[in-house]
């Protein structure tokens, strides 16, 4: 099965971290991302760069900023191949231990084809 | 020796802590009271239980085999919902055929084989699914019904896999509890809902959601690998102990008995796990005094209990489990259930060995780091060294919202002759105690205290 590991960070925590600390964390995370069971990953720029598109009274409305106004933000996600949830939770646990302030939401990937009319 | 005034300390509605691996400590000398109230009238509009209600002659088979049949079907189909549906059909078929055809030589095997065939039939009808299940098509070819019946005994017992699935920590605790009772205990959704005093719809949704999560998220149907086993076993034991402790409900569902049945299954499936034996011992020793715990509607503390009402058979079984747990433990320090079972055992002996009891609480304190355990140790210390020593241990514990803390304090203060302080502590305990036998018990203590003061003044 494939699982998406959604890594949520907190704006304040990120600002508090020193460059050196961040580099150390990045190196350790990079090591995990090299593994064969990690089939893909993306890092996202901060929510300051986000634009949200929505519908408002019959027309498309753009707003500057993330959809959810929160100090917590989706920092990136990782795709993992695992036999079952435990396999995905182990990878998530490792990543979480590397960055104690990050929370990781594990979601199974919906594999069946998208069918419509 | 007197028992302290406090009714049993019992972590109020807190789920058992997962880390460190410790169950909520509970004073084994006085387990939680059950309100012996009449069952509420059944709602006429209450939905009928979805589960079949087999004839009385089959009830025993049903209760004993439901878990095995469902577990085997989950292993076969990979989906709990389908497994339950198929198992239900098999039990219904048994109820229909056994009375006339006679009971098969291997009822469990018959039920599993029949359920598998029902499941295959159903899937065959649902063509979209049939395409996916190569395994099932193979079974259709290779397993004609009669042959399966003959070889029924070869189905392995997969209940342990199912227990670990149901108690997976990715599921909410209440879902773990409900699922375990439903799939392994064979209780109907309706019974579980009544036991936990939630509407049928709520419990039904909770169970359905959990089953879907198991399926969609790929929660494994397997005994965890060694590196995960200690944590996962703790989760399983915590669920069983929670069922034992929490499910008083309206008194019609014997959840304590249910938990003991689960505990017996666990030691059968994991005969080398000391903590599984320890948990079973703890539950048996507590359950042995059920009949003695109430006189009419009033709570009876351990020292006042009529010992002839204790179930000697259960006490013996509990002690045998404890002995087994201790033997398995060897020289290693025991886990929280074993230690609690040892304490429960000591509480049943006269005279009580308070020195040993407080020593064991000290050990439990180190394992659980729980203030409730410290409180229990304070009770034992008060018996051994006097109420002042016990009171000193109580001071400053972070249990201000815990009614048994105040009840315990009240008792020690009373024994020290600090009547005004005692009265205030009883009043605080009463504020925190819901209406019922415990409240009446505390009320009586408070009144007696007032009488004593009155006599003192009069004299």
PDB file of N, CA, C and O in Angstrom, chain B residues 76-77 82 119-120 123-124 126-140:
ATOM      1  N   UNK B  76      -9.212 -14.582   6.215  1.00  0.00           N
ATOM      2  CA  UNK B  76      -9.539 -15.095   4.893  1.00  0.00           C
ATOM      3  C   UNK B  76      -9.975 -13.978   3.949  1.00  0.00           C
ATOM      4  O   UNK B  76      -9.563 -13.919   2.787  1.00  0.00           O
ATOM      5  N   UNK B  77     -10.776 -13.066   4.463  1.00  0.00           N
ATOM      6  CA  UNK B  77     -11.374 -12.031   3.617  1.00  0.00           C
ATOM      7  C   UNK B  77     -10.659 -10.689   3.697  1.00  0.00           C
ATOM      8  O   UNK B  77     -10.795  -9.858   2.806  1.00  0.00           O
ATOM      9  N   UNK B  82     -17.194  -7.766   6.340  1.00  0.00           N
ATOM     10  CA  UNK B  82     -17.570  -8.958   5.576  1.00  0.00           C
ATOM     11  C   UNK B  82     -17.471 -10.200   6.447  1.00  0.00           C
ATOM     12  O   UNK B  82     -18.297 -11.100   6.353  1.00  0.00           O
ATOM     13  N   UNK B 119     -19.420 -16.465   2.415  1.00  0.00           N
ATOM     14  CA  UNK B 119     -18.695 -15.268   1.969  1.00  0.00           C
ATOM     15  C   UNK B 119     -18.368 -15.373   0.484  1.00  0.00           C
ATOM     16  O   UNK B 119     -18.511 -14.411  -0.280  1.00  0.00           O
ATOM     17  N   UNK B 120     -17.940 -16.569   0.078  1.00  0.00           N
ATOM     18  CA  UNK B 120     -17.599 -16.763  -1.331  1.00  0.00           C
ATOM     19  C   UNK B 120     -18.848 -16.576  -2.204  1.00  0.00           C
ATOM     20  O   UNK B 120     -18.815 -15.890  -3.225  1.00  0.00           O
ATOM     21  N   UNK B 123     -19.624 -12.946  -2.465  1.00  0.00           N
ATOM     22  CA  UNK B 123     -18.693 -12.238  -3.335  1.00  0.00           C
ATOM     23  C   UNK B 123     -18.945 -12.618  -4.792  1.00  0.00           C
ATOM     24  O   UNK B 123     -18.836 -11.788  -5.695  1.00  0.00           O
ATOM     25  N   UNK B 124     -19.319 -13.851  -4.980  1.00  0.00           N
ATOM     26  CA  UNK B 124     -19.610 -14.287  -6.348  1.00  0.00           C
ATOM     27  C   UNK B 124     -20.766 -13.458  -6.907  1.00  0.00           C
ATOM     28  O   UNK B 124     -20.780 -13.079  -8.074  1.00  0.00           O
ATOM     29  N   UNK B 126     -21.454 -10.486  -5.990  1.00  0.00           N
ATOM     30  CA  UNK B 126     -20.981  -9.114  -6.224  1.00  0.00           C
ATOM     31  C   UNK B 126     -19.831  -9.164  -7.225  1.00  0.00           C
ATOM     32  O   UNK B 126     -18.683  -9.232  -6.846  1.00  0.00           O
ATOM     33  N   UNK B 127     -20.170  -9.106  -8.468  1.00  0.00           N
ATOM     34  CA  UNK B 127     -19.176  -9.417  -9.491  1.00  0.00           C
ATOM     35  C   UNK B 127     -17.970  -8.500  -9.467  1.00  0.00           C
ATOM     36  O   UNK B 127     -16.854  -8.918  -9.719  1.00  0.00           O
ATOM     37  N   UNK B 128     -18.197  -7.256  -9.200  1.00  0.00           N
ATOM     38  CA  UNK B 128     -17.076  -6.323  -9.247  1.00  0.00           C
ATOM     39  C   UNK B 128     -15.981  -6.758  -8.299  1.00  0.00           C
ATOM     40  O   UNK B 128     -14.800  -6.617  -8.589  1.00  0.00           O
ATOM     41  N   UNK B 129     -16.403  -7.297  -7.172  1.00  0.00           N
ATOM     42  CA  UNK B 129     -15.405  -7.706  -6.198  1.00  0.00           C
ATOM     43  C   UNK B 129     -14.741  -9.017  -6.579  1.00  0.00           C
ATOM     44  O   UNK B 129     -13.551  -9.217  -6.354  1.00  0.00           O
ATOM     45  N   UNK B 130     -15.541  -9.899  -7.169  1.00  0.00           N
ATOM     46  CA  UNK B 130     -15.009 -11.209  -7.506  1.00  0.00           C
ATOM     47  C   UNK B 130     -13.773 -11.084  -8.387  1.00  0.00           C
ATOM     48  O   UNK B 130     -12.838 -11.880  -8.277  1.00  0.00           O
ATOM     49  N   UNK B 131     -13.775 -10.080  -9.235  1.00  0.00           N
ATOM     50  CA  UNK B 131     -12.646  -9.902 -10.133  1.00  0.00           C
ATOM     51  C   UNK B 131     -11.349  -9.681  -9.371  1.00  0.00           C
ATOM     52  O   UNK B 131     -10.269 -10.056  -9.815  1.00  0.00           O
ATOM     53  N   UNK B 132     -11.473  -9.088  -8.210  1.00  0.00           N
ATOM     54  CA  UNK B 132     -10.279  -8.729  -7.451  1.00  0.00           C
ATOM     55  C   UNK B 132      -9.703  -9.910  -6.676  1.00  0.00           C
ATOM     56  O   UNK B 132      -8.571  -9.874  -6.235  1.00  0.00           O
ATOM     57  N   UNK B 133     -10.515 -10.900  -6.432  1.00  0.00           N
ATOM     58  CA  UNK B 133     -10.108 -11.875  -5.441  1.00  0.00           C
ATOM     59  C   UNK B 133      -9.699 -13.195  -6.072  1.00  0.00           C
ATOM     60  O   UNK B 133     -10.459 -14.149  -6.115  1.00  0.00           O
ATOM     61  N   UNK B 134      -8.492 -13.209  -6.530  1.00  0.00           N
ATOM     62  CA  UNK B 134      -7.913 -14.418  -7.109  1.00  0.00           C
ATOM     63  C   UNK B 134      -7.983 -15.554  -6.089  1.00  0.00           C
ATOM     64  O   UNK B 134      -8.358 -16.679  -6.400  1.00  0.00           O
ATOM     65  N   UNK B 135      -7.679 -15.197  -4.872  1.00  0.00           N
ATOM     66  CA  UNK B 135      -7.676 -16.179  -3.793  1.00  0.00           C
ATOM     67  C   UNK B 135      -9.029 -16.870  -3.698  1.00  0.00           C
ATOM     68  O   UNK B 135      -9.126 -18.087  -3.598  1.00  0.00           O
ATOM     69  N   UNK B 136     -10.072 -16.065  -3.735  1.00  0.00           N
ATOM     70  CA  UNK B 136     -11.400 -16.623  -3.570  1.00  0.00           C
ATOM     71  C   UNK B 136     -11.737 -17.555  -4.724  1.00  0.00           C
ATOM     72  O   UNK B 136     -12.352 -18.590  -4.535  1.00  0.00           O
ATOM     73  N   UNK B 137     -11.315 -17.201  -5.929  1.00  0.00           N
ATOM     74  CA  UNK B 137     -11.633 -18.069  -7.059  1.00  0.00           C
ATOM     75  C   UNK B 137     -10.929 -19.408  -6.919  1.00  0.00           C
ATOM     76  O   UNK B 137     -11.455 -20.446  -7.249  1.00  0.00           O
ATOM     77  N   UNK B 138      -9.728 -19.328  -6.376  1.00  0.00           N
ATOM     78  CA  UNK B 138      -9.011 -20.569  -6.158  1.00  0.00           C
ATOM     79  C   UNK B 138      -9.766 -21.429  -5.137  1.00  0.00           C
ATOM     80  O   UNK B 138      -9.945 -22.610  -5.310  1.00  0.00           O
ATOM     81  N   UNK B 139     -10.218 -20.759  -4.082  1.00  0.00           N
ATOM     82  CA  UNK B 139     -10.974 -21.486  -3.057  1.00  0.00           C
ATOM     83  C   UNK B 139     -12.217 -22.115  -3.656  1.00  0.00           C
ATOM     84  O   UNK B 139     -12.595 -23.226  -3.309  1.00  0.00           O
ATOM     85  N   UNK B 140     -12.854 -21.398  -4.539  1.00  0.00           N
ATOM     86  CA  UNK B 140     -14.083 -21.920  -5.141  1.00  0.00           C
ATOM     87  C   UNK B 140     -13.800 -23.218  -5.886  1.00  0.00           C
ATOM     88  O   UNK B 140     -14.593 -24.136  -5.905  1.00  0.00           O
TER      89      UNK B 140
END
